[in-house]
Coordinates of C-alpha atoms and ligand atoms in Angstrom, one line a residue:
M1 CA 22.5 -13.6 -16.2
D2 CA 24.2 -12.2 -13.3
R3 CA 24.0 -15.5 -10.9
R4 CA 25.7 -13.6 -8.2
N5 CA 22.7 -13.1 -6.3
L6 CA 21.1 -15.9 -7.3
D7 CA 18.9 -17.6 -4.4
V8 CA 20.4 -19.9 -2.1
T9 CA 18.1 -20.9 0.4
A10 CA 15.2 -22.1 -2.1
R11 CA 17.2 -24.4 -4.2
L12 CA 18.1 -26.3 -0.6
R13 CA 16.1 -29.9 -0.3
P14 CA 12.7 -29.0 0.5
A15 CA 11.8 -31.3 3.8
L16 CA 15.8 -29.0 5.0
R17 CA 14.1 -25.5 4.9
G18 CA 13.3 -23.6 8.1
F19 CA 15.8 -25.6 9.8
E20 CA 18.1 -23.7 11.6
P21 CA 21.9 -23.5 13.5
Y22 CA 21.2 -25.3 16.4
D23 CA 22.2 -22.3 19.3
P24 CA 21.6 -23.7 22.1
R25 CA 20.9 -20.2 23.9
F26 CA 24.4 -21.1 26.6
S27 CA 25.7 -17.6 28.3
P28 CA 28.6 -16.5 29.9
V29 CA 27.4 -17.6 33.4
R30 CA 28.9 -18.5 37.0
V31 CA 26.8 -21.9 37.9
N32 CA 25.0 -23.8 34.2
L33 CA 23.1 -25.9 35.1
S34 CA 21.5 -25.7 31.8
A35 CA 22.2 -28.7 29.4
N36 CA 22.8 -32.0 31.6
E37 CA 26.3 -32.3 32.0
N38 CA 27.8 -33.9 34.9
T39 CA 29.9 -30.7 37.1
H40 CA 31.4 -32.4 39.0
P41 CA 34.7 -32.4 38.6
L42 CA 36.2 -35.6 37.7
P43 CA 38.1 -38.4 40.2
A44 CA 42.4 -37.5 40.0
E45 CA 42.9 -41.3 38.6
L46 CA 40.1 -40.4 35.8
A47 CA 41.6 -37.5 34.5
E48 CA 45.3 -38.4 34.4
A49 CA 44.0 -40.9 32.6
A50 CA 42.3 -39.1 30.2
R51 CA 46.2 -37.2 29.9
A52 CA 47.3 -40.6 29.6
A53 CA 45.1 -42.1 26.3
V54 CA 44.9 -38.1 24.1
A55 CA 49.1 -38.4 25.2
A56 CA 49.2 -41.5 23.6
T57 CA 47.5 -41.6 20.6
P58 CA 48.5 -40.2 17.2
L59 CA 46.8 -37.6 15.5
N60 CA 48.5 -38.8 11.9
R61 CA 46.8 -40.9 11.7
Y62 CA 42.9 -42.1 10.2
P63 CA 40.9 -43.3 13.6
D64 CA 39.6 -47.5 14.1
P65 CA 36.6 -45.2 11.4
M66 CA 34.4 -48.9 13.6
A67 CA 36.2 -48.0 16.9
N68 CA 37.1 -51.8 17.4
A69 CA 38.7 -51.6 21.1
L70 CA 35.6 -48.7 22.7
R71 CA 33.3 -51.4 21.0
D72 CA 34.9 -54.3 23.2
A73 CA 35.2 -52.4 26.4
L74 CA 31.7 -51.3 25.8
A75 CA 30.8 -55.1 24.8
V76 CA 31.6 -56.4 28.1
R77 CA 30.5 -53.5 30.1
H78 CA 27.0 -55.3 28.3
G79 CA 27.8 -59.0 28.6
T80 CA 27.3 -59.0 24.7
D81 CA 29.8 -58.6 21.7
R82 CA 31.5 -56.4 19.4
A83 CA 28.4 -57.5 16.8
H84 CA 26.0 -56.5 18.7
V85 CA 27.4 -53.1 19.5
I86 CA 28.1 -49.3 16.7
V87 CA 29.9 -46.4 18.5
G88 CA 29.0 -43.2 17.0
N89 CA 29.6 -38.9 17.3
G90 CA 27.5 -38.5 20.8
G91 CA 23.7 -40.1 20.4
D92 CA 22.5 -37.6 18.1
E93 CA 25.2 -39.6 14.9
L94 CA 23.2 -42.4 16.7
L95 CA 19.7 -40.4 16.4
F96 CA 20.7 -39.4 12.9
N97 CA 22.0 -42.4 11.1
L98 CA 18.9 -44.4 12.6
L99 CA 16.3 -42.0 11.3
F100 CA 18.7 -42.3 7.8
A101 CA 18.9 -45.7 7.4
F102 CA 14.6 -46.3 8.2
G103 CA 13.3 -43.8 7.8
G104 CA 12.2 -41.5 5.1
P105 CA 8.9 -40.6 3.5
G106 CA 5.6 -43.3 3.6
R107 CA 7.3 -45.1 7.5
A108 CA 6.8 -42.3 9.8
L109 CA 8.2 -41.8 13.7
V110 CA 6.2 -42.5 16.7
T111 CA 7.1 -40.2 19.6
C112 CA 5.6 -39.0 23.4
P113 CA 6.5 -35.8 23.8
P114 CA 7.4 -34.0 25.6
D115 CA 10.1 -35.6 24.5
F116 CA 13.6 -34.8 23.0
A117 CA 13.9 -32.6 20.8
E118 CA 16.3 -33.4 17.6
Y119 CA 14.1 -37.2 16.9
A120 CA 11.3 -35.1 15.9
N121 CA 14.3 -32.7 13.6
F122 CA 15.6 -35.5 12.5
A123 CA 13.4 -37.0 10.7
A124 CA 12.1 -34.4 9.5
M125 CA 15.0 -33.9 7.5
C126 CA 14.8 -37.2 6.9
E127 CA 11.6 -37.0 6.0
T128 CA 10.7 -39.1 7.7
P129 CA 6.8 -38.7 9.2
V130 CA 6.3 -38.3 12.8
V131 CA 3.1 -39.1 14.4
A132 CA 3.0 -37.7 17.5
V133 CA 1.3 -39.3 20.9
P134 CA 1.5 -36.5 23.7
R135 CA 2.1 -37.3 27.2
D136 CA -0.8 -37.0 30.5
A137 CA -0.4 -33.7 31.1
E138 CA -0.1 -34.5 34.7
D139 CA 1.8 -37.2 34.8
F140 CA 3.7 -37.4 31.8
S141 CA 3.0 -41.6 31.3
V142 CA 2.3 -42.8 28.3
D143 CA -0.7 -43.5 26.5
A144 CA -0.1 -48.0 26.1
D145 CA -3.2 -48.4 23.8
A146 CA -2.1 -45.5 22.3
L147 CA 0.8 -46.2 21.2
L148 CA 0.5 -49.1 20.0
A149 CA -1.6 -48.4 17.6
A150 CA 0.2 -45.7 15.8
A151 CA 3.0 -48.2 15.9
A152 CA 1.2 -51.0 13.9
D153 CA 1.9 -48.8 10.6
A154 CA 5.0 -47.2 11.6
A155 CA 8.9 -48.0 10.6
L156 CA 9.9 -46.8 14.2
V157 CA 8.8 -45.5 18.1
V158 CA 11.2 -44.3 20.2
L159 CA 11.0 -44.3 24.0
T160 CA 12.8 -42.4 26.4
S161 CA 13.6 -44.1 29.9
P162 CA 14.2 -41.7 31.9
N163 CA 12.0 -38.9 29.5
N164 CA 14.2 -35.4 29.5
P165 CA 12.8 -33.3 30.1
T166 CA 10.4 -35.6 32.3
G167 CA 12.6 -38.0 34.6
D168 CA 10.2 -40.7 34.6
L169 CA 11.2 -44.5 33.5
L170 CA 9.6 -45.9 31.4
D171 CA 7.7 -49.9 31.9
P172 CA 10.1 -52.4 30.4
G173 CA 6.2 -53.7 29.6
L174 CA 5.1 -52.1 26.8
V175 CA 8.3 -52.0 25.1
R176 CA 7.4 -56.2 25.7
R177 CA 4.1 -56.0 24.2
L178 CA 5.7 -53.1 21.1
L179 CA 8.1 -56.0 20.2
A180 CA 5.3 -58.5 21.1
E181 CA 2.5 -56.8 19.0
T182 CA 3.9 -54.6 16.6
E183 CA 6.8 -54.9 13.8
A184 CA 7.7 -51.7 14.1
L185 CA 12.3 -51.6 15.5
V186 CA 11.8 -50.2 19.0
L187 CA 14.6 -47.4 19.7
V188 CA 14.8 -47.1 23.6
D189 CA 17.3 -44.1 24.6
E190 CA 18.1 -44.3 27.6
A191 CA 20.9 -41.2 27.8
Y192 CA 20.6 -41.3 31.6
V193 CA 19.8 -44.9 32.7
E194 CA 23.3 -44.9 34.9
F195 CA 21.4 -42.2 36.8
A196 CA 18.0 -44.2 38.0
G197 CA 20.2 -48.1 39.3
E198 CA 20.8 -50.2 38.2
G199 CA 18.4 -52.6 36.7
K200 CA 17.4 -49.8 35.0
S201 CA 19.0 -51.4 31.3
L202 CA 16.8 -52.6 28.6
A203 CA 20.3 -54.0 26.7
G204 CA 20.0 -56.9 28.5
L205 CA 17.1 -57.2 26.5
V206 CA 18.2 -57.2 22.9
A207 CA 20.1 -60.8 23.0
E208 CA 16.4 -61.6 22.0
N209 CA 14.7 -59.6 20.2
P210 CA 16.4 -58.0 17.1
R211 CA 14.3 -54.7 16.6
L212 CA 15.0 -53.3 20.3
I213 CA 17.4 -50.7 19.8
V214 CA 19.5 -49.8 22.9
L215 CA 20.8 -45.6 23.1
R216 CA 23.5 -45.2 25.1
T217 CA 25.2 -42.1 26.2
L218 CA 29.3 -40.9 27.8
S219 CA 27.9 -37.3 27.8
K220 CA 25.7 -37.5 31.0
A221 CA 26.5 -40.0 33.6
F222 CA 30.3 -40.6 32.0
A223 CA 30.9 -37.4 32.8
L224 CA 31.6 -37.0 28.7
A225 CA 29.8 -34.1 26.7
G226 CA 32.9 -32.6 24.5
L227 CA 34.2 -35.2 23.6
R228 CA 30.5 -36.5 21.4
V229 CA 30.8 -40.2 22.3
G230 CA 27.0 -42.2 21.5
Y231 CA 26.3 -46.2 21.5
L232 CA 23.8 -48.2 20.6
V233 CA 23.6 -51.4 22.1
A234 CA 21.7 -53.1 19.1
D235 CA 21.3 -56.2 16.3
P236 CA 23.9 -57.2 14.3
A237 CA 22.3 -55.9 11.6
V238 CA 21.1 -52.9 12.6
V239 CA 24.8 -52.2 13.9
D240 CA 25.7 -53.3 9.4
A241 CA 23.1 -50.9 8.5
L242 CA 24.3 -48.1 10.6
G243 CA 28.1 -49.4 9.9
A244 CA 27.3 -49.1 6.4
V245 CA 25.2 -45.2 6.4
R246 CA 27.4 -43.9 7.9
Q247 CA 30.4 -40.6 8.2
I248 CA 33.3 -43.2 8.3
Y249 CA 35.9 -41.2 10.3
S250 CA 32.6 -39.6 13.2
V251 CA 34.4 -41.1 16.0
D252 CA 38.8 -39.2 16.0
V253 CA 41.1 -40.7 17.7
L254 CA 41.0 -38.5 20.5
A255 CA 36.9 -39.6 20.9
Q256 CA 37.8 -43.3 20.8
A257 CA 41.3 -42.7 23.2
V258 CA 39.5 -41.4 26.1
A259 CA 36.3 -42.1 25.9
L260 CA 38.1 -46.6 25.8
A261 CA 40.3 -45.3 29.3
F262 CA 36.6 -43.9 30.8
V263 CA 35.1 -47.4 29.8
E264 CA 37.2 -49.6 31.8
R265 CA 38.1 -47.5 34.1
R266 CA 33.5 -47.2 35.1
D267 CA 33.8 -48.3 38.9
L268 CA 35.6 -44.6 39.5
I269 CA 32.9 -42.5 38.4
A270 CA 30.7 -44.7 40.3
P271 CA 30.7 -42.2 43.5
V272 CA 30.3 -39.7 41.1
V273 CA 27.2 -40.9 40.4
D274 CA 26.0 -41.8 43.1
D275 CA 26.7 -38.5 44.9
I276 CA 24.1 -36.6 41.6
V277 CA 21.3 -38.8 43.0
S278 CA 21.9 -38.0 46.1
E279 CA 21.3 -34.2 45.2
R280 CA 18.6 -34.3 42.9
E281 CA 16.4 -36.1 45.7
R282 CA 18.0 -33.2 47.3
L283 CA 17.8 -31.0 45.0
A284 CA 13.8 -32.3 45.3
A285 CA 13.1 -31.3 48.5
G286 CA 14.4 -28.2 48.2
L287 CA 12.4 -27.5 45.7
A288 CA 9.7 -28.9 46.8
G289 CA 9.5 -26.4 49.4
L290 CA 9.0 -23.6 48.0
P291 CA 6.0 -20.9 47.8
G292 CA 4.1 -22.3 44.0
V293 CA 6.6 -24.6 43.2
R294 CA 5.8 -28.2 41.0
T295 CA 8.1 -30.8 40.6
W296 CA 7.9 -34.3 39.4
P297 CA 10.2 -37.7 40.1
S298 CA 12.6 -38.0 38.6
A299 CA 15.3 -40.9 37.5
A300 CA 18.0 -38.9 35.2
N301 CA 20.2 -35.9 36.6
F302 CA 17.5 -32.8 36.2
V303 CA 14.5 -32.0 37.5
L304 CA 11.5 -30.6 35.7
A305 CA 9.7 -28.0 37.6
R306 CA 6.9 -25.4 37.2
V307 CA 7.2 -22.2 38.9
P308 CA 5.7 -18.8 39.0
N309 CA 6.3 -16.6 35.3
A310 CA 8.2 -19.3 34.2
H311 CA 10.5 -16.8 31.5
R312 CA 10.8 -14.4 33.7
T313 CA 12.2 -16.3 36.5
W314 CA 14.8 -18.5 34.3
E315 CA 16.1 -15.2 32.9
R316 CA 16.4 -13.3 36.3
L317 CA 17.9 -16.1 37.7
R318 CA 20.3 -15.3 33.6
D319 CA 20.6 -11.3 34.5
E320 CA 20.5 -11.3 38.4
H321 CA 21.7 -14.5 39.7
S322 CA 24.6 -15.9 36.6
V323 CA 23.0 -19.2 37.1
L324 CA 21.8 -20.7 33.7
V325 CA 18.6 -23.4 33.9
R326 CA 16.6 -24.4 30.2
D327 CA 13.1 -22.8 29.6
F328 CA 11.0 -25.6 28.4
S329 CA 8.2 -22.8 29.3
A330 CA 6.7 -22.6 24.8
T331 CA 7.1 -26.5 25.2
P332 CA 3.4 -27.5 24.8
G333 CA 3.1 -29.9 27.3
L334 CA 5.1 -27.9 30.2
E335 CA 3.8 -24.5 30.5
N336 CA 5.7 -22.9 33.5
C337 CA 8.5 -25.4 32.9
L338 CA 12.1 -25.2 33.7
R339 CA 14.6 -28.2 33.3
L340 CA 16.5 -27.9 36.5
T341 CA 20.4 -30.2 36.0
V342 CA 21.3 -31.5 39.1
G343 CA 24.2 -29.7 39.5
T344 CA 26.7 -30.3 42.7
R345 CA 26.1 -29.5 46.4
E346 CA 27.4 -25.5 45.5
E347 CA 26.3 -25.2 42.5
N348 CA 22.6 -26.2 44.2
D349 CA 22.4 -24.3 46.5
V350 CA 23.4 -21.3 44.6
L351 CA 20.5 -22.5 42.3
L352 CA 18.0 -23.0 45.4
D353 CA 18.8 -19.6 47.6
A354 CA 18.4 -17.5 43.4
L355 CA 15.2 -19.4 43.4
A356 CA 14.2 -18.7 46.6
T357 CA 15.4 -14.5 46.7
L358 CA 13.2 -14.5 43.1
L359 CA 9.8 -16.3 44.6
R360 CA 9.9 -13.9 47.1
E361 CA 10.3 -11.0 44.4
E362 CA 7.2 -12.2 42.6
A363 CA 4.5 -13.5 44.7
Ligands
PMP1 N1 20.4 -38.5 24.2 C1 18.8 -37.6 24.8 C2 17.4 -37.8 25.7 C3 19.4 -36.3 25.4 O1 18.7 -36.1 26.3 C4 20.7 -36.8 25.2 C5 21.7 -35.3 24.7 N2 20.9 -33.6 25.0 C6 21.5 -36.7 23.9 C7 20.7 -38.7 23.2 C8 22.0 -37.1 22.8 O2 24.1 -36.9 23.7 P1 24.8 -36.7 23.3 O3 24.3 -36.9 21.8 O4 25.8 -36.4 23.4 O5 25.5 -38.5 23.4

């Protein structure tokens, strides 16, 4: 028998068939506002702290598997202790591990689309059924009664605050009801919460609510998307469960060292976040002045905009103006929608000028 031509894909675990390598379709462009990164220049003191942390880190030794020094600094940030914090290779790893640990056949995940597409992808990989409770088509609000009904039989509910890509904040009362009226684990994904202003995080409720899990990341406000560091604030039982299933060295020594330096100096990033927030309002006002454009209020570092001929506009922005944004026009509920990351003042002006030109030409 000739074994050289055996079909490998047919041997894949059935739940994994059909998945393709992730391709965010980045193109080399002048202005990249497509991935909700922090595009502002780093304050010099932070950049220097990152360089010093890298220089001081030996590479020949394995990392601390649980990143305890970083856990401690994050715990201080949230007024809790190390036992309530677990660090991962980006929020993505933690999302995957949560589904790996708590999902599986017969243990549903409830989502509220349109939301972060990885929830459903990771659920599918972990053979976890997804029950979708779609958001309102007009204002993207969540139907509380439908959500509570779906959550009654679910293992896990995920809510995003602010939501990606719609930008709206979650009603904390809904989380309290989910915890009081259902038995599900409730994951609140706060990847963008630093842009929502003070007092919007639910991380402080974790101490009294063992089924509440709050996801945070250093990829957005902290400008460390390339470093891959996210974390959960959760009950020690959740932290231990994830500690047991994780890839033991997933957060490398450089990631731990630089993340620690940034978390310890978090006051230095605050003015950058303030500037992004004021730029968001300026971008939204600029968009509101363009013909045929609709936007939704955003508490994050991006704005969702409905524009005429969105896909063509997206393509022309990229090809004729070298501006890359994210095209959501093929996502159910987001017809003709583009998601625009808030950049620097200069980047936002390039985007606004380019959009104004294209919309005039397309009219
Ligand atoms: N949650 C949401 C809502 C996101 O948009 C993202 C990144 N796009 C993440 C989690 C994960 O981010 P990271 O893996 O970079 O921490």
